[in-house]
Structures are given as C-alpha cells and as structure tokens.
Amino acid sequence: MTELILPILAILGAVTATAGSSLFLYKLVRHRRERFDEFRRASYIGALSEMATRSGYPLDMLRRWSPDGVFLETLLEFLKFLQGGERQNLLRLARELGIVERFVTELRTAKRRNARVEAVKALAEFADPASADALLEALWDPIDEVRWQAAGALAKIGDPRAVRPLLEVLQRESDWGASRIGDTLVAFGPAAVPDLARYALLGDPSLSSTTAHSPLIARVLGIIGDVRAEPAMLSALESADPELRIRAAAALGTVGSLACVPALRRARRDPEWEVRAQAAAALGRQMDGRAIVSLRESMRDENWWVRQNSAQALSEIPGGVSALVGSLEDDDRFARDAAIERLMAMGLVRKAVEAVKDGSAGEEQRFIVRQLVVLGRGEYLQEKASTEKVAG
C-alpha cells in the first residue's frame, strides 16, 4: 500500500507545482501586459492632447496606432470630454484613419453580441453622419442594447430620417425599451414634431398598432414643447384611454396656445382626477383670465391634487390672486384650505399679518387676516394684540 501512495503523492506534488508555476507565469504576463497597456495609454493621451489642438496630424504614425484597441479606447474616452474645435479635430482624425468605417463594418457584420454593442457605442460617440445608414439598419437588431444605442446615436447625429423608423421600432418594444426610445425622440427636438403629432393624432396608417405607446408620445411632445403638436393633444384629450388624456392635458401646458383653454376648462370635469389635476396646471401656464372661474370651482374638487393645482394655477394668472383671496370665504372647506395654503406659500399671509401689525394694511390684507381669525387659523397672527386689533 505504501508503495502505491508514494508515487501518487509525487504525481500530486508535481501537478501542484506545475499549476502554481503556471498561475504565477499567467499573473506575471498579465501584470506586464497591463503595465505595457498603461504605458501605451499614457503615450496616446499625450499625443491626442497635442492633436486635439492642431488641424494637421502625422498620419503614418497614427495608422500604425489605430489598430491598437488601447488607442481606440483612449480616443473614445477623450471625445467624451472635448467640445468645439478640439472635438472636431479628433473626429476628423477618426474619419481620416478609417476608424468610423471600421466600426460601421463591425456593427454590420459581427456575429458576437458584445462586438456589435461596442461598435454601436463607439459610433454613438463619434456621431458621424456617414454612419447614419448603418445605424438605421441597427434599429432592427435582435439585441436590445444595440437598438437603443443606435437610436441614441441617430439622435446625436440629428438625422430626421430616423424618427419614423423609431416609431415603428417603438411598437415592438417593452415598456422599458419604449421609454428608452421615447427619451431618444425627445433629443430630436422640433424636427420630430410632425411625425410624432401625426402618430398621436391619427394613428399613422403606415405603422402597425399605433396606439400602443400613444401616452408616451404625448409626453415626448409635451417635453419638446412645440405648438404644432396642439391639434394632436386636443384630439388626445378626448380619447377613451385615461392615460393618454392625462398625458395630453399635461402636454397642453407647454404646446398649447390660448385656443386650448376651452378644452382644458372642460377637462376639469373628467372622471379621472389625474386629468383634472393636469388640466388645472396647464390652465395656469396659459395665464388666461377666462380660466379663473373654472379654477375656483376646481378648488372644491374631491381630490387634494386637483385643489392644489387649481390654487397654484390661480396664483399664476393675472387677477387670479384676488380670486384666491375671495376663496377664503368659500362655502367649501376644502376650497378655503387650498386658498390659505397657496397664499401662505406665496408669502401673502405673512405680509398681511405684518401689515396689520404695523398699521399699513390695505383692505385686502385686512380681509385675509380677518378670515384667518374667522376660520380658526389665528395661530398665524402670532400675537394676541394683533388678533384683538383685527377682530375689533
């Protein structure tokens, strides 16, 4: 038995020693490679810093560098922090070296997922119009991250041809993916509005299932804030979809003109409190005195947010503050509370109290303080003497 154990132990010892040596050599080689990479990276940083300020480059040397992955990584990192002429110099360098074309080819032909993802990320950083066609093709890639990165790259390029394909892609995305595409559409700005408005208004017949993400498109239009979207949002305000009505009411605060005020006033009767709340906020942004009566009525709404938004809206409309003050004697307790809270937030309650104390108060200020006493909110008067003065 002993005779068998000794050879086995010898073999195990040899294997262990070999494995240990191999691991040591691997770590040594890796360490040296990393040090060599860092040395090259430092050299590239110095060179690119110099090249960013120049319009001419030693192309022969750069062509030797360009296949190096460390050089490409350094170039892409540099581009994230440069602006203006310096950035344009390095972008021109990338085109002259064929780097953009190389990533375009990688995006189109690579079989590995990671390779396509890295290629499209690089193209997003370069934002070269020459890559637009390849990025449009990548919108149909089966990999989510490739599609989303391609959408972002097209937005950075600002190619309006991408808007309609993005709307088509939107139909097949999950809610999370659709939100990523929506953020991208915002980046196109006013150039995207005609296609987005058509989508939201009619349901584009050239696209399939065009109501799937209509609320998202309404939100995008609201963020862009272009008045050309107003007809689409007015139409959406009559939709059977509550979420679309909510988004449309909110969007009309930024895309609406005075022509949308009657529709927003009607929307305060919507069965969904979110629609009523957003409509009230939008009315405030329009600053149209025609909305004052409707907003005073909305301060009696059963929902707290609707009352608060209505009071906030009144504070923004010329003549609306007087309506808030008048609401201090409203028959509805909720309307009175909403008016007090808003007047306090505006600092008008404090000013009224101070004016009464020093004897400089006007009639409206005296009315505010008097109503505080009547409503049992005399704690804001701070001193008994002021309470007696007002009450008397």
Short mmCIF file of C-alpha atoms in Angstrom, two decimals:
data_model
loop_
_atom_site.label_atom_id
_atom_site.label_comp_id
_atom_site.label_asym_id
_atom_site.label_seq_id
_atom_site.Cartn_x
_atom_site.Cartn_y
_atom_site.Cartn_z
CA MET A 1 0.00 0.00 0.00
CA THR A 2 2.84 2.32 0.96
CA GLU A 3 4.49 1.63 -2.36
CA LEU A 4 1.38 2.99 -4.18
CA ILE A 5 0.91 6.06 -2.01
CA LEU A 6 4.39 7.46 -2.55
CA PRO A 7 4.15 7.62 -6.38
CA ILE A 8 0.65 9.18 -6.13
CA LEU A 9 1.91 11.83 -3.74
CA ALA A 10 4.82 12.53 -6.04
CA ILE A 11 2.47 12.98 -9.01
CA LEU A 12 0.17 15.29 -6.99
CA GLY A 13 3.14 17.32 -5.88
CA ALA A 14 4.36 17.68 -9.45
CA VAL A 15 0.87 18.71 -10.67
CA THR A 16 0.52 21.24 -7.86
CA ALA A 17 3.93 22.69 -8.57
CA THR A 18 3.16 22.92 -12.27
CA ALA A 19 -0.20 24.58 -11.61
CA GLY A 20 1.39 27.04 -9.21
CA SER A 21 4.10 27.88 -11.71
CA SER A 22 1.54 28.34 -14.48
CA LEU A 23 -0.58 30.62 -12.32
CA PHE A 24 2.48 32.66 -11.36
CA LEU A 25 3.53 32.99 -15.01
CA TYR A 26 -0.04 33.96 -16.01
CA LYS A 27 -0.19 36.67 -13.37
CA LEU A 28 3.27 37.89 -14.30
CA VAL A 29 2.42 38.10 -18.00
CA ARG A 30 -0.91 39.76 -17.25
CA HIS A 31 0.73 42.27 -14.94
CA ARG A 32 3.36 43.13 -17.53
CA ARG A 33 0.71 43.40 -20.24
CA GLU A 34 -1.33 45.74 -18.09
CA ARG A 35 1.74 47.85 -17.37
CA PHE A 36 2.54 47.92 -21.07
CA ASP A 37 -1.07 48.90 -21.83
CA GLU A 38 -0.87 51.73 -19.30
CA PHE A 39 2.42 52.89 -20.81
CA ARG A 40 0.85 52.98 -24.26
CA ARG A 41 -2.27 54.66 -22.89
CA ALA A 42 -0.17 57.42 -21.33
CA SER A 43 1.65 57.90 -24.65
CA TYR A 44 -1.64 58.09 -26.54
CA ILE A 45 -3.09 60.58 -24.07
CA GLY A 46 -0.15 62.89 -24.59
CA ALA A 47 -0.33 62.57 -28.36
CA LEU A 48 -4.10 63.05 -28.57
CA SER A 49 -3.89 66.10 -26.29
CA GLU A 50 -1.50 67.64 -28.76
CA MET A 51 -3.51 66.59 -31.80
CA ALA A 52 -6.77 67.98 -30.42
CA THR A 53 -5.35 71.49 -30.74
CA ARG A 54 -3.96 71.01 -34.25
CA SER A 55 -5.55 70.66 -37.66
CA GLY A 56 -2.71 68.55 -39.10
CA TYR A 57 -1.62 65.08 -37.97
CA PRO A 58 1.28 62.66 -38.61
CA LEU A 59 -1.00 60.14 -40.33
CA ASP A 60 1.67 57.49 -40.97
CA MET A 61 2.32 57.12 -37.25
CA LEU A 62 -1.38 57.25 -36.44
CA ARG A 63 -2.16 54.49 -38.94
CA ARG A 64 0.21 52.26 -37.02
CA TRP A 65 -1.59 53.14 -33.79
CA SER A 66 -5.17 52.89 -34.99
CA PRO A 67 -5.47 49.05 -34.93
CA ASP A 68 -4.48 49.09 -31.24
CA GLY A 69 -7.52 48.61 -29.01
CA VAL A 70 -5.91 50.75 -26.31
CA PHE A 71 -5.60 53.64 -28.77
CA LEU A 72 -9.27 53.34 -29.72
CA GLU A 73 -10.35 53.21 -26.07
CA THR A 74 -8.27 56.31 -25.32
CA LEU A 75 -9.67 58.18 -28.32
CA LEU A 76 -13.26 57.41 -27.31
CA GLU A 77 -12.61 58.49 -23.72
CA PHE A 78 -11.09 61.73 -24.98
CA LEU A 79 -14.13 62.51 -27.12
CA LYS A 80 -16.41 62.37 -24.07
CA PHE A 81 -14.72 65.41 -22.56
CA LEU A 82 -13.96 67.58 -25.58
CA GLN A 83 -16.12 70.24 -27.17
CA GLY A 84 -15.92 72.65 -30.06
CA GLY A 85 -12.92 72.75 -32.35
CA GLU A 86 -10.84 70.29 -30.37
CA ARG A 87 -13.53 67.65 -30.62
CA GLN A 88 -13.95 68.31 -34.34
CA ASN A 89 -10.21 67.84 -34.86
CA LEU A 90 -10.29 64.37 -33.32
CA LEU A 91 -13.47 63.43 -35.19
CA ARG A 92 -11.78 64.43 -38.44
CA LEU A 93 -8.79 62.33 -37.40
CA ALA A 94 -11.06 59.31 -36.83
CA ARG A 95 -12.56 59.69 -40.30
CA GLU A 96 -9.19 60.05 -41.97
CA LEU A 97 -7.91 56.92 -40.27
CA GLY A 98 -10.98 54.95 -41.34
CA ILE A 99 -11.96 54.28 -37.72
CA VAL A 100 -15.60 55.20 -38.26
CA GLU A 101 -15.80 52.88 -41.29
CA ARG A 102 -14.22 50.10 -39.25
CA PHE A 103 -16.91 50.35 -36.56
CA VAL A 104 -19.63 50.54 -39.21
CA THR A 105 -18.34 47.27 -40.69
CA GLU A 106 -18.16 45.72 -37.23
CA LEU A 107 -21.73 46.73 -36.50
CA ARG A 108 -23.00 45.26 -39.75
CA THR A 109 -21.04 42.01 -39.81
CA ALA A 110 -20.04 40.98 -36.29
CA LYS A 111 -21.73 37.82 -35.02
CA ARG A 112 -20.86 38.33 -31.38
CA ARG A 113 -23.30 40.39 -29.36
CA ASN A 114 -20.62 42.28 -27.43
CA ALA A 115 -18.81 43.25 -30.61
CA ARG A 116 -21.94 44.88 -32.06
CA VAL A 117 -22.71 46.61 -28.78
CA GLU A 118 -19.19 48.06 -28.55
CA ALA A 119 -19.31 49.12 -32.20
CA VAL A 120 -22.60 50.96 -31.86
CA LYS A 121 -21.43 52.65 -28.65
CA ALA A 122 -18.36 53.90 -30.47
CA LEU A 123 -20.45 55.19 -33.36
CA ALA A 124 -22.69 56.98 -30.87
CA GLU A 125 -19.62 58.77 -29.53
CA PHE A 126 -18.39 59.73 -32.98
CA ALA A 127 -21.89 60.83 -34.12
CA ASP A 128 -20.66 60.89 -37.72
CA PRO A 129 -23.41 61.43 -40.34
CA ALA A 130 -21.60 58.88 -42.53
CA SER A 131 -22.66 56.15 -40.10
CA ALA A 132 -26.38 57.04 -40.22
CA ASP A 133 -27.37 54.32 -42.72
CA ALA A 134 -25.72 51.57 -40.67
CA LEU A 135 -27.35 52.90 -37.50
CA LEU A 136 -30.77 52.90 -39.19
CA GLU A 137 -30.23 49.24 -40.07
CA ALA A 138 -29.22 48.54 -36.46
CA LEU A 139 -32.64 49.67 -35.25
CA TRP A 140 -33.83 46.16 -36.25
CA ASP A 141 -31.06 44.32 -34.42
CA PRO A 142 -32.37 41.48 -32.20
CA ILE A 143 -30.23 42.73 -29.30
CA ASP A 144 -31.99 45.37 -27.20
CA GLU A 145 -28.86 47.29 -26.28
CA VAL A 146 -27.79 47.56 -29.93
CA ARG A 147 -31.18 49.03 -30.91
CA TRP A 148 -31.20 51.52 -28.04
CA GLN A 149 -27.62 52.63 -28.61
CA ALA A 150 -28.31 53.02 -32.34
CA ALA A 151 -31.33 55.19 -31.54
CA GLY A 152 -29.23 57.39 -29.27
CA ALA A 153 -26.51 57.70 -31.90
CA LEU A 154 -29.04 58.78 -34.53
CA ALA A 155 -30.37 61.40 -32.13
CA LYS A 156 -26.86 62.76 -31.59
CA ILE A 157 -26.39 62.95 -35.34
CA GLY A 158 -29.79 64.63 -35.62
CA ASP A 159 -30.85 62.76 -38.75
CA PRO A 160 -34.65 63.33 -39.05
CA ARG A 161 -34.95 60.22 -41.25
CA ALA A 162 -34.69 58.21 -38.05
CA VAL A 163 -37.94 59.43 -36.50
CA ARG A 164 -40.34 57.27 -38.49
CA PRO A 165 -38.26 54.07 -38.14
CA LEU A 166 -38.03 54.75 -34.41
CA LEU A 167 -41.81 54.98 -34.21
CA GLU A 168 -42.02 51.62 -35.99
CA VAL A 169 -39.49 50.10 -33.61
CA LEU A 170 -41.43 51.55 -30.70
CA GLN A 171 -44.38 49.25 -31.42
CA ARG A 172 -42.40 46.11 -30.64
CA GLU A 173 -40.59 47.37 -27.55
CA SER A 174 -41.39 46.55 -23.95
CA ASP A 175 -42.41 49.43 -21.71
CA TRP A 176 -38.81 49.84 -20.58
CA GLY A 177 -37.49 49.76 -24.14
CA ALA A 178 -40.20 52.16 -25.28
CA SER A 179 -39.18 54.64 -22.59
CA ARG A 180 -35.59 54.48 -23.86
CA ILE A 181 -36.79 55.18 -27.39
CA GLY A 182 -39.01 57.98 -26.06
CA ASP A 183 -36.02 59.69 -24.45
CA THR A 184 -34.23 59.44 -27.75
CA LEU A 185 -37.13 61.02 -29.63
CA VAL A 186 -37.01 63.99 -27.27
CA ALA A 187 -33.43 64.59 -28.36
CA PHE A 188 -34.55 65.16 -31.97
CA GLY A 189 -36.43 68.24 -30.80
CA PRO A 190 -38.78 70.18 -33.11
CA ALA A 191 -37.62 68.21 -36.17
CA ALA A 192 -39.52 65.19 -34.82
CA VAL A 193 -42.80 67.00 -34.11
CA PRO A 194 -44.61 66.48 -37.46
CA ASP A 195 -44.18 62.69 -37.36
CA LEU A 196 -44.88 62.48 -33.63
CA ALA A 197 -48.02 64.61 -33.94
CA ARG A 198 -49.27 62.50 -36.84
CA TYR A 199 -48.73 59.38 -34.78
CA ALA A 200 -50.61 60.81 -31.79
CA LEU A 201 -53.41 62.43 -33.81
CA LEU A 202 -54.47 59.76 -36.28
CA GLY A 203 -52.52 56.64 -35.66
CA ASP A 204 -50.22 56.56 -38.67
CA PRO A 205 -51.70 54.04 -41.15
CA SER A 206 -48.22 53.16 -42.39
CA LEU A 207 -47.32 51.88 -38.92
CA SER A 208 -48.74 48.87 -37.14
CA SER A 209 -50.64 49.08 -33.83
CA THR A 210 -50.02 52.78 -33.50
CA THR A 211 -51.88 53.28 -30.24
CA ALA A 212 -49.62 51.05 -28.16
CA HIS A 213 -47.45 53.85 -26.81
CA SER A 214 -49.52 56.95 -27.58
CA PRO A 215 -49.30 58.26 -23.98
CA LEU A 216 -45.52 58.09 -24.24
CA ILE A 217 -45.57 60.07 -27.48
CA ALA A 218 -47.83 62.67 -25.84
CA ARG A 219 -45.26 63.00 -23.06
CA VAL A 220 -42.47 63.42 -25.61
CA LEU A 221 -44.41 66.14 -27.41
CA GLY A 222 -45.01 67.92 -24.13
CA ILE A 223 -41.30 67.90 -23.32
CA ILE A 224 -40.36 69.22 -26.77
CA GLY A 225 -42.97 71.96 -26.33
CA ASP A 226 -43.70 72.80 -29.97
CA VAL A 227 -47.10 74.43 -30.64
CA ARG A 228 -47.52 72.34 -33.80
CA ALA A 229 -48.46 69.46 -31.51
CA GLU A 230 -51.50 71.30 -30.13
CA PRO A 231 -54.14 69.80 -32.51
CA ALA A 232 -52.93 66.29 -31.75
CA MET A 233 -53.06 66.89 -27.99
CA LEU A 234 -56.53 68.43 -28.20
CA SER A 235 -57.68 65.32 -30.03
CA ALA A 236 -55.98 63.08 -27.47
CA LEU A 237 -57.77 64.93 -24.69
CA GLU A 238 -60.98 63.34 -25.99
CA SER A 239 -59.51 59.81 -26.08
CA ALA A 240 -61.12 56.85 -24.32
CA ASP A 241 -57.68 56.00 -22.91
CA PRO A 242 -57.32 57.67 -19.47
CA GLU A 243 -53.51 57.58 -19.57
CA LEU A 244 -53.50 59.33 -22.95
CA ARG A 245 -55.86 62.03 -21.64
CA ILE A 246 -53.56 62.59 -18.66
CA ARG A 247 -50.51 62.98 -20.88
CA ALA A 248 -52.38 65.20 -23.34
CA ALA A 249 -53.61 67.55 -20.61
CA ALA A 250 -50.07 67.85 -19.25
CA ALA A 251 -48.62 68.43 -22.72
CA LEU A 252 -51.06 71.26 -23.45
CA GLY A 253 -49.36 73.21 -20.70
CA THR A 254 -46.31 73.55 -22.96
CA VAL A 255 -47.59 73.05 -26.52
CA GLY A 256 -50.97 74.75 -26.14
CA SER A 257 -51.97 78.23 -27.20
CA LEU A 258 -54.89 80.24 -25.85
CA ALA A 259 -57.06 78.21 -28.24
CA CYS A 260 -56.75 75.19 -25.94
CA VAL A 261 -58.19 76.95 -22.88
CA PRO A 262 -61.86 75.95 -23.52
CA ALA A 263 -60.87 72.28 -23.88
CA LEU A 264 -58.84 72.39 -20.68
CA ARG A 265 -61.76 74.01 -18.86
CA ARG A 266 -63.98 71.14 -19.99
CA ALA A 267 -61.35 68.65 -18.85
CA ARG A 268 -61.86 69.68 -15.23
CA ARG A 269 -65.00 67.50 -15.35
CA ASP A 270 -63.05 64.43 -16.45
CA PRO A 271 -63.81 61.32 -14.35
CA GLU A 272 -60.05 60.77 -13.78
CA TRP A 273 -58.59 63.06 -11.12
CA GLU A 274 -55.16 62.94 -12.80
CA VAL A 275 -56.66 64.51 -15.93
CA ARG A 276 -58.37 67.21 -13.87
CA ALA A 277 -55.14 67.94 -11.99
CA GLN A 278 -53.06 68.20 -15.15
CA ALA A 279 -55.69 70.35 -16.86
CA ALA A 280 -55.65 72.76 -13.93
CA ALA A 281 -51.86 73.03 -14.05
CA ALA A 282 -51.96 73.61 -17.82
CA LEU A 283 -54.52 76.39 -17.40
CA GLY A 284 -52.13 78.15 -15.07
CA ARG A 285 -49.37 78.04 -17.66
CA GLN A 286 -51.68 79.61 -20.25
CA MET A 287 -52.28 82.60 -17.93
CA ASP A 288 -55.71 83.27 -19.44
CA GLY A 289 -58.21 85.10 -17.25
CA ARG A 290 -61.06 83.11 -18.79
CA ALA A 291 -59.99 80.17 -16.63
CA ILE A 292 -60.36 81.93 -13.26
CA VAL A 293 -63.98 80.94 -12.63
CA SER A 294 -63.35 77.32 -13.62
CA LEU A 295 -60.27 77.10 -11.41
CA ARG A 296 -62.17 78.49 -8.41
CA GLU A 297 -64.74 75.78 -8.93
CA SER A 298 -61.97 73.16 -9.21
CA MET A 299 -60.72 74.21 -5.79
CA ARG A 300 -63.80 72.40 -4.46
CA ASP A 301 -62.73 69.15 -6.13
CA GLU A 302 -62.80 66.00 -4.02
CA ASN A 303 -59.14 65.32 -4.84
CA TRP A 304 -56.35 67.14 -3.00
CA TRP A 305 -54.02 67.35 -6.02
CA VAL A 306 -56.73 68.93 -8.17
CA ARG A 307 -57.37 71.56 -5.49
CA GLN A 308 -53.68 72.29 -5.06
CA ASN A 309 -53.01 72.55 -8.79
CA SER A 310 -56.04 74.81 -9.20
CA ALA A 311 -54.83 77.15 -6.45
CA GLN A 312 -51.32 77.14 -7.95
CA ALA A 313 -52.78 77.96 -11.37
CA LEU A 314 -54.76 80.89 -9.96
CA SER A 315 -51.57 82.31 -8.46
CA GLU A 316 -50.03 82.38 -11.95
CA ILE A 317 -52.92 84.05 -13.81
CA PRO A 318 -53.35 87.85 -13.83
CA GLY A 319 -56.26 88.53 -11.47
CA GLY A 320 -56.06 85.05 -10.01
CA VAL A 321 -54.64 86.12 -6.64
CA SER A 322 -57.77 88.16 -5.95
CA ALA A 323 -59.80 85.03 -6.71
CA LEU A 324 -57.68 83.10 -4.18
CA VAL A 325 -58.32 85.75 -1.56
CA GLY A 326 -62.04 85.62 -2.33
CA SER A 327 -61.98 81.85 -1.85
CA LEU A 328 -61.18 82.39 1.83
CA GLU A 329 -64.93 82.81 2.35
CA ASP A 330 -65.98 79.98 0.04
CA ASP A 331 -68.71 77.71 1.38
CA ASP A 332 -66.49 74.69 0.69
CA ARG A 333 -63.97 73.94 3.45
CA PHE A 334 -61.55 72.27 1.05
CA ALA A 335 -61.52 75.34 -1.22
CA ARG A 336 -60.78 77.60 1.76
CA ASP A 337 -57.93 75.36 2.91
CA ALA A 338 -56.43 75.26 -0.60
CA ALA A 339 -56.60 79.06 -0.80
CA ILE A 340 -54.93 79.51 2.61
CA GLU A 341 -52.12 77.07 1.78
CA ARG A 342 -51.41 78.79 -1.52
CA LEU A 343 -51.49 82.30 -0.05
CA MET A 344 -49.14 81.12 2.67
CA ALA A 345 -46.76 79.59 0.10
CA MET A 346 -46.73 82.92 -1.76
CA GLY A 347 -45.85 84.79 1.45
CA LEU A 348 -49.02 86.87 1.27
CA VAL A 349 -50.37 85.70 4.63
CA ARG A 350 -47.17 86.74 6.40
CA LYS A 351 -47.15 90.12 4.63
CA ALA A 352 -50.79 90.69 5.51
CA VAL A 353 -50.18 89.90 9.20
CA GLU A 354 -47.14 92.18 9.33
CA ALA A 355 -49.03 94.99 7.61
CA VAL A 356 -51.92 94.72 10.08
CA LYS A 357 -49.47 94.82 12.98
CA ASP A 358 -47.72 97.99 11.79
CA GLY A 359 -50.95 99.67 10.69
CA SER A 360 -50.13 99.82 6.96
CA ALA A 361 -52.58 97.13 5.80
CA GLY A 362 -54.92 97.70 2.87
CA GLU A 363 -58.44 96.33 2.70
CA GLU A 364 -57.43 93.07 1.03
CA GLN A 365 -54.72 92.41 3.63
CA ARG A 366 -57.11 93.13 6.48
CA PHE A 367 -59.62 90.77 4.84
CA ILE A 368 -57.01 87.98 4.70
CA VAL A 369 -56.16 88.32 8.38
CA ARG A 370 -59.81 88.67 9.39
CA GLN A 371 -60.65 85.45 7.59
CA LEU A 372 -57.80 83.66 9.35
CA VAL A 373 -59.45 84.58 12.62
CA VAL A 374 -62.91 83.59 11.42
CA LEU A 375 -61.63 80.25 10.14
CA GLY A 376 -59.79 79.47 13.34
CA ARG A 377 -56.35 79.94 11.80
CA GLY A 378 -55.34 82.74 14.15
CA GLU A 379 -52.09 80.92 15.02
CA TYR A 380 -50.56 82.76 12.10
CA LEU A 381 -51.13 86.11 13.77
CA GLN A 382 -48.54 85.21 16.41
CA GLU A 383 -49.53 87.89 18.90
CA LYS A 384 -52.79 88.34 20.84
CA ALA A 385 -52.67 92.06 20.30
CA SER A 386 -52.86 91.61 16.57
CA THR A 387 -55.83 89.26 16.91
CA GLU A 388 -57.70 91.77 19.05
CA LYS A 389 -56.89 94.58 16.64
CA VAL A 390 -58.19 92.65 13.63
CA ALA A 391 -61.25 91.30 15.40
CA GLY A 392 -62.14 94.78 16.66
#
